[in-house]
Short mmCIF file of N, CA, C and O in Angstrom, two decimals:
data_model
loop_
_atom_site.label_atom_id
_atom_site.label_comp_id
_atom_site.label_asym_id
_atom_site.label_seq_id
_atom_site.Cartn_x
_atom_site.Cartn_y
_atom_site.Cartn_z
N MET A 1 93.30 85.38 131.98
CA MET A 1 93.48 85.42 130.51
C MET A 1 92.48 84.63 129.70
O MET A 1 91.98 84.98 128.69
N ARG A 2 92.05 83.45 130.39
CA ARG A 2 91.02 82.56 129.75
C ARG A 2 89.84 83.24 129.40
O ARG A 2 89.12 83.10 128.51
N GLU A 3 89.34 84.06 130.43
CA GLU A 3 88.12 84.78 130.35
C GLU A 3 88.14 85.86 129.23
O GLU A 3 87.17 85.99 128.57
N THR A 4 89.27 86.44 128.96
CA THR A 4 89.45 87.40 127.92
C THR A 4 89.29 86.66 126.60
O THR A 4 88.75 87.25 125.68
N LEU A 5 89.84 85.33 126.54
CA LEU A 5 89.81 84.70 125.27
C LEU A 5 88.37 84.21 124.91
O LEU A 5 87.98 83.98 123.79
N GLN A 6 87.55 84.26 125.97
CA GLN A 6 86.12 83.85 125.68
C GLN A 6 85.20 84.94 125.38
O GLN A 6 83.98 84.70 125.03
N GLN A 7 85.67 86.19 125.15
CA GLN A 7 84.85 87.26 124.82
C GLN A 7 84.63 87.22 123.36
O GLN A 7 85.38 86.71 122.60
N LYS A 8 83.58 87.95 122.98
CA LYS A 8 83.22 88.00 121.55
C LYS A 8 84.19 88.74 120.79
O LYS A 8 84.35 88.60 119.55
N THR A 9 84.82 89.71 121.39
CA THR A 9 85.76 90.69 120.68
C THR A 9 87.25 89.94 120.49
O THR A 9 88.11 90.54 119.85
N SER A 10 87.44 88.79 120.97
CA SER A 10 88.66 88.25 121.13
C SER A 10 89.38 87.98 119.60
O SER A 10 90.57 88.17 119.58
N PHE A 11 88.52 87.68 118.71
CA PHE A 11 89.11 87.51 117.35
C PHE A 11 89.56 88.87 116.72
O PHE A 11 90.54 88.85 116.03
N ALA A 12 88.81 89.88 117.04
CA ALA A 12 89.36 91.17 116.67
C ALA A 12 90.64 91.53 117.22
O ALA A 12 91.50 92.10 116.63
N TRP A 13 90.84 91.25 118.59
CA TRP A 13 92.08 91.48 119.10
C TRP A 13 93.23 90.63 118.47
O TRP A 13 94.39 91.14 118.37
N VAL A 14 92.90 89.41 118.22
CA VAL A 14 94.01 88.45 117.51
C VAL A 14 94.37 89.16 116.24
O VAL A 14 95.41 89.26 115.87
N LEU A 15 93.36 89.68 115.46
CA LEU A 15 93.75 90.31 114.11
C LEU A 15 94.60 91.56 114.39
O LEU A 15 95.53 91.83 113.62
N LEU A 16 94.13 92.43 115.23
CA LEU A 16 94.89 93.61 115.67
C LEU A 16 96.34 93.38 115.99
O LEU A 16 97.18 94.03 115.68
N THR A 17 96.44 92.39 116.91
CA THR A 17 97.69 92.00 117.50
C THR A 17 98.60 91.47 116.39
O THR A 17 99.75 91.88 116.23
N THR A 18 98.03 90.74 115.38
CA THR A 18 98.80 90.20 114.33
C THR A 18 99.25 91.34 113.38
O THR A 18 100.45 91.27 113.05
N CYS A 19 98.35 92.15 113.19
CA CYS A 19 98.89 93.35 112.25
C CYS A 19 99.91 94.25 113.02
O CYS A 19 100.88 94.60 112.46
N CYS A 20 99.83 94.31 114.37
CA CYS A 20 100.86 95.25 115.10
C CYS A 20 102.19 94.36 115.04
O CYS A 20 103.33 95.04 114.91
N LEU A 21 102.13 93.08 115.19
CA LEU A 21 103.48 92.39 115.19
C LEU A 21 103.96 92.37 113.63
O LEU A 21 105.20 92.28 113.64
N LEU A 22 103.15 92.27 112.65
CA LEU A 22 103.74 92.31 111.33
C LEU A 22 104.28 93.72 111.09
O LEU A 22 105.13 93.93 110.03
N PHE A 23 103.82 94.74 111.79
CA PHE A 23 104.26 96.21 111.50
C PHE A 23 105.73 96.29 111.89
O PHE A 23 106.44 97.12 111.34
N ILE A 24 106.16 95.53 112.92
CA ILE A 24 107.59 95.52 113.44
C ILE A 24 108.55 95.33 112.33
O ILE A 24 109.52 96.16 112.00
N PRO A 25 108.50 94.23 111.51
CA PRO A 25 109.52 94.00 110.49
C PRO A 25 109.24 94.99 109.30
O PRO A 25 110.26 95.34 108.70
N LEU A 26 108.10 95.50 109.12
CA LEU A 26 107.84 96.44 108.13
C LEU A 26 108.67 97.61 108.31
O LEU A 26 109.27 98.30 107.56
N VAL A 27 108.46 98.14 109.60
CA VAL A 27 109.26 99.32 110.02
C VAL A 27 110.68 99.01 109.96
O VAL A 27 111.52 99.98 109.51
N GLY A 28 111.09 98.06 110.40
CA GLY A 28 112.51 97.63 110.37
C GLY A 28 113.21 97.61 109.10
O GLY A 28 114.33 97.90 108.84
N MET A 29 112.43 97.25 107.97
CA MET A 29 112.83 97.19 106.68
C MET A 29 113.08 98.72 106.12
O MET A 29 113.98 98.83 105.25
N GLN A 30 112.51 99.60 106.86
CA GLN A 30 112.54 100.98 106.35
C GLN A 30 113.93 101.61 106.90
O GLN A 30 114.54 102.55 106.33
N PHE A 31 114.34 101.19 107.96
CA PHE A 31 115.45 101.65 108.63
C PHE A 31 116.83 100.86 108.59
O PHE A 31 117.85 101.37 109.07
N SER A 32 116.67 99.64 108.21
CA SER A 32 117.81 98.83 108.13
C SER A 32 117.90 97.79 107.03
O SER A 32 116.84 97.46 106.53
N ASN A 33 119.13 97.69 106.47
CA ASN A 33 119.21 96.72 105.32
C ASN A 33 119.34 95.15 105.82
O ASN A 33 119.31 94.44 105.02
N ASP A 34 119.33 95.08 107.25
CA ASP A 34 119.50 93.66 107.68
C ASP A 34 118.13 92.83 107.73
O ASP A 34 118.08 91.76 107.82
N VAL A 35 117.01 93.72 107.61
CA VAL A 35 115.69 93.03 107.61
C VAL A 35 115.18 92.84 106.21
O VAL A 35 115.02 94.04 105.48
N HIS A 36 115.16 91.65 105.77
CA HIS A 36 114.57 91.41 104.32
C HIS A 36 113.39 90.36 104.33
O HIS A 36 113.63 89.34 104.40
N TRP A 37 112.19 91.06 104.33
CA TRP A 37 111.01 90.19 104.28
C TRP A 37 110.33 90.36 102.97
O TRP A 37 110.17 91.52 102.48
N ALA A 38 109.88 89.28 102.27
CA ALA A 38 109.20 89.44 101.00
C ALA A 38 107.79 89.40 101.42
O ALA A 38 107.37 89.18 102.64
N LEU A 39 106.93 89.53 100.50
CA LEU A 39 105.55 89.53 100.67
C LEU A 39 105.14 88.15 101.33
O LEU A 39 104.22 88.12 102.03
N SER A 40 105.63 87.07 100.57
CA SER A 40 105.45 85.72 101.23
C SER A 40 105.63 85.59 102.74
O SER A 40 105.00 84.88 103.36
N ASP A 41 106.73 86.27 103.18
CA ASP A 41 107.09 86.24 104.59
C ASP A 41 105.93 86.86 105.37
O ASP A 41 105.57 86.21 106.45
N PHE A 42 105.44 87.88 105.11
CA PHE A 42 104.40 88.71 105.69
C PHE A 42 103.14 87.77 105.78
O PHE A 42 102.56 87.56 106.68
N VAL A 43 102.77 87.13 104.50
CA VAL A 43 101.56 86.30 104.45
C VAL A 43 101.68 85.08 105.26
O VAL A 43 100.85 84.79 106.11
N ILE A 44 102.86 84.44 105.26
CA ILE A 44 103.06 83.18 106.04
C ILE A 44 103.01 83.46 107.49
O ILE A 44 102.42 82.71 108.25
N MET A 45 103.69 84.50 108.02
CA MET A 45 103.78 84.96 109.39
C MET A 45 102.37 85.35 109.78
O MET A 45 101.98 84.91 110.86
N GLY A 46 101.68 86.04 109.09
CA GLY A 46 100.38 86.51 109.36
C GLY A 46 99.47 85.33 109.63
O GLY A 46 98.73 85.27 110.51
N ALA A 47 99.53 84.43 108.67
CA ALA A 47 98.60 83.17 108.76
C ALA A 47 99.09 82.44 109.96
O ALA A 47 98.09 81.91 110.72
N LEU A 48 100.27 82.26 110.25
CA LEU A 48 100.59 81.52 111.39
C LEU A 48 100.23 82.24 112.70
O LEU A 48 99.68 81.36 113.61
N LEU A 49 100.27 83.43 112.80
CA LEU A 49 100.02 84.18 114.06
C LEU A 49 98.29 84.03 114.11
O LEU A 49 97.91 83.90 115.18
N LEU A 50 97.58 84.17 113.00
CA LEU A 50 96.17 84.19 113.11
C LEU A 50 95.80 82.72 113.49
O LEU A 50 94.77 82.43 114.37
N VAL A 51 96.38 81.62 112.95
CA VAL A 51 95.90 80.35 113.32
C VAL A 51 96.24 79.98 114.77
O VAL A 51 95.38 79.41 115.45
N VAL A 52 97.40 80.45 115.23
CA VAL A 52 97.68 80.22 116.64
C VAL A 52 96.73 80.97 117.63
O VAL A 52 96.20 80.37 118.52
N GLY A 53 96.54 82.28 117.32
CA GLY A 53 95.64 83.07 118.08
C GLY A 53 94.23 82.45 118.09
O GLY A 53 93.55 82.44 119.08
N SER A 54 93.78 82.17 116.87
CA SER A 54 92.31 81.60 116.83
C SER A 54 92.20 80.10 117.39
O SER A 54 91.27 79.74 118.19
N SER A 55 93.30 79.40 117.37
CA SER A 55 93.36 78.11 118.12
C SER A 55 93.22 78.26 119.53
O SER A 55 92.56 77.50 120.28
N LEU A 56 94.08 79.29 120.12
CA LEU A 56 93.90 79.56 121.62
C LEU A 56 92.49 79.90 121.98
O LEU A 56 92.00 79.48 123.00
N ILE A 57 91.85 80.69 121.17
CA ILE A 57 90.51 81.19 121.44
C ILE A 57 89.58 79.85 121.50
O ILE A 57 88.80 79.73 122.39
N PHE A 58 89.64 79.07 120.45
CA PHE A 58 88.91 77.95 120.32
C PHE A 58 88.97 76.96 121.52
O PHE A 58 88.09 76.62 122.14
N LEU A 59 90.24 76.77 121.83
CA LEU A 59 90.62 75.86 122.86
C LEU A 59 90.11 76.54 124.24
O LEU A 59 89.59 75.64 125.12
N ALA A 60 90.23 77.71 124.47
CA ALA A 60 89.70 78.31 125.69
C ALA A 60 88.28 78.21 125.92
O ALA A 60 87.79 78.04 126.96
N ARG A 61 87.46 78.21 124.82
CA ARG A 61 86.14 78.13 124.81
C ARG A 61 85.60 76.66 125.00
O ARG A 61 84.47 76.27 125.42
N LYS A 62 86.44 75.57 124.57
CA LYS A 62 85.89 74.32 124.67
C LYS A 62 86.58 73.45 125.84
O LYS A 62 85.91 72.49 126.03
N LEU A 63 87.72 73.85 126.34
CA LEU A 63 88.32 72.93 127.27
C LEU A 63 88.29 73.50 128.73
O LEU A 63 87.99 74.75 128.82
N SER A 64 88.38 72.61 129.67
CA SER A 64 88.49 73.04 130.98
C SER A 64 89.80 73.91 131.25
O SER A 64 90.62 73.85 130.30
N LYS A 65 89.90 74.46 132.25
CA LYS A 65 91.09 75.36 132.58
C LYS A 65 92.38 74.50 132.57
O LYS A 65 93.33 74.93 131.90
N LYS A 66 92.45 73.32 133.16
CA LYS A 66 93.64 72.58 133.25
C LYS A 66 93.94 71.99 131.73
O LYS A 66 95.06 72.02 131.40
N GLN A 67 92.98 71.45 131.09
CA GLN A 67 93.16 71.08 129.69
C GLN A 67 93.55 72.19 128.70
O GLN A 67 94.46 71.97 127.89
N PHE A 68 93.04 73.39 128.93
CA PHE A 68 93.42 74.63 128.27
C PHE A 68 94.81 74.93 128.43
O PHE A 68 95.57 75.09 127.44
N GLN A 69 95.46 74.81 129.62
CA GLN A 69 96.69 75.17 129.82
C GLN A 69 97.63 74.20 129.29
O GLN A 69 98.65 74.60 128.59
N LEU A 70 97.45 72.98 129.29
CA LEU A 70 98.17 71.95 128.55
C LEU A 70 98.21 72.13 127.01
O LEU A 70 99.19 72.16 126.43
N ALA A 71 97.04 72.27 126.57
CA ALA A 71 96.92 72.52 125.17
C ALA A 71 97.60 73.85 124.63
O ALA A 71 98.08 73.91 123.52
N ALA A 72 97.46 74.90 125.40
CA ALA A 72 98.08 76.16 125.13
C ALA A 72 99.68 76.02 125.04
O ALA A 72 100.27 76.55 124.18
N ILE A 73 100.11 75.23 125.99
CA ILE A 73 101.57 74.98 125.94
C ILE A 73 101.96 74.27 124.67
O ILE A 73 102.96 74.56 123.94
N VAL A 74 101.23 73.28 124.29
CA VAL A 74 101.47 72.46 123.04
C VAL A 74 101.32 73.54 121.76
O VAL A 74 102.20 73.38 120.99
N VAL A 75 100.30 74.16 121.80
CA VAL A 75 100.18 75.13 120.53
C VAL A 75 101.34 76.05 120.52
O VAL A 75 101.95 76.28 119.48
N LEU A 76 101.67 76.70 121.77
CA LEU A 76 102.87 77.64 121.68
C LEU A 76 104.09 77.03 121.29
O LEU A 76 105.00 77.58 120.67
N MET A 77 104.31 75.75 121.88
CA MET A 77 105.53 75.14 121.52
C MET A 77 105.64 74.80 120.00
O MET A 77 106.66 74.90 119.43
N GLY A 78 104.53 74.37 119.49
CA GLY A 78 104.52 74.14 118.03
C GLY A 78 104.67 75.50 117.20
O GLY A 78 105.46 75.32 116.17
N PHE A 79 104.11 76.59 117.65
CA PHE A 79 104.43 77.87 117.13
C PHE A 79 105.83 78.14 117.07
O PHE A 79 106.52 78.50 116.01
N ILE A 80 106.52 78.02 118.19
CA ILE A 80 107.92 78.35 118.28
C ILE A 80 108.75 77.46 117.38
O ILE A 80 109.64 77.92 116.73
N TYR A 81 108.44 76.19 117.25
CA TYR A 81 109.15 75.30 116.40
C TYR A 81 109.05 75.75 114.96
O TYR A 81 109.94 75.69 114.19
N VAL A 82 107.73 75.98 114.53
CA VAL A 82 107.49 76.20 113.07
C VAL A 82 108.17 77.57 112.79
O VAL A 82 108.75 77.74 111.79
N TRP A 83 108.07 78.51 113.75
CA TRP A 83 108.75 79.83 113.55
C TRP A 83 110.20 79.68 113.34
O TRP A 83 110.78 80.30 112.47
N ALA A 84 110.79 78.89 114.30
CA ALA A 84 112.25 78.60 114.08
C ALA A 84 112.77 77.89 112.96
O ALA A 84 113.71 78.20 112.19
N GLU A 85 111.74 76.93 112.57
CA GLU A 85 112.22 76.13 111.43
C GLU A 85 112.08 76.89 110.09
O GLU A 85 112.93 76.83 109.26
N LEU A 86 111.12 77.82 110.03
CA LEU A 86 110.94 78.73 108.80
C LEU A 86 112.06 79.68 108.73
O LEU A 86 112.60 80.16 107.78
N ALA A 87 112.53 80.13 109.92
CA ALA A 87 113.44 81.26 110.04
C ALA A 87 114.90 80.67 109.68
O ALA A 87 115.65 81.27 108.93
N VAL A 88 115.31 79.71 110.29
CA VAL A 88 116.69 79.18 110.17
C VAL A 88 116.90 77.78 109.88
O VAL A 88 118.02 77.36 109.50
N GLY A 89 115.82 77.01 109.84
CA GLY A 89 115.96 75.60 109.47
C GLY A 89 116.66 74.85 110.45
O GLY A 89 117.69 74.36 110.29
N VAL A 90 115.99 74.55 111.68
CA VAL A 90 116.57 73.81 112.79
C VAL A 90 116.97 72.36 112.37
O VAL A 90 117.95 71.85 112.53
N PHE A 91 115.86 71.71 111.80
CA PHE A 91 115.99 70.35 111.35
C PHE A 91 116.06 69.96 109.92
O PHE A 91 116.62 69.20 109.36
N PHE A 92 115.27 70.91 109.15
CA PHE A 92 115.10 70.83 107.85
C PHE A 92 115.56 72.29 107.14
O PHE A 92 115.85 73.08 107.97
N SER A 93 115.48 72.44 105.87
CA SER A 93 115.99 73.72 105.35
C SER A 93 114.81 74.41 104.72
O SER A 93 114.91 74.86 103.60
N PHE A 94 113.58 74.46 105.30
CA PHE A 94 112.40 75.13 104.68
C PHE A 94 112.69 76.57 104.55
O PHE A 94 112.30 77.34 103.75
N GLY A 95 113.39 77.36 105.70
CA GLY A 95 113.42 78.70 105.74
C GLY A 95 114.71 79.06 105.19
O GLY A 95 114.95 80.42 104.86
N SER A 96 115.65 78.19 104.92
CA SER A 96 117.01 78.67 104.35
C SER A 96 116.99 78.72 102.84
O SER A 96 116.45 78.06 102.20
#
């Protein structure tokens, strides 16, 4: 995986993956009244996904394999925390 992140097209893949992931709630909104995303939700989640993906690419290019693995865990745990915090407000009420 690390070799894939070091390719020149990796940023394009991050952008494409982000768009595909944001397409899921967009389609969900068409078929269910339980999915309520505003434009700001799409913008925030898109920015969050792009930052995480770009950070992983940057880290893969700059760090050794062991350092990258540790840094990737930290980045992904941070992403999960921010995602949960914005969604339901685990410790604060940012998303509620």
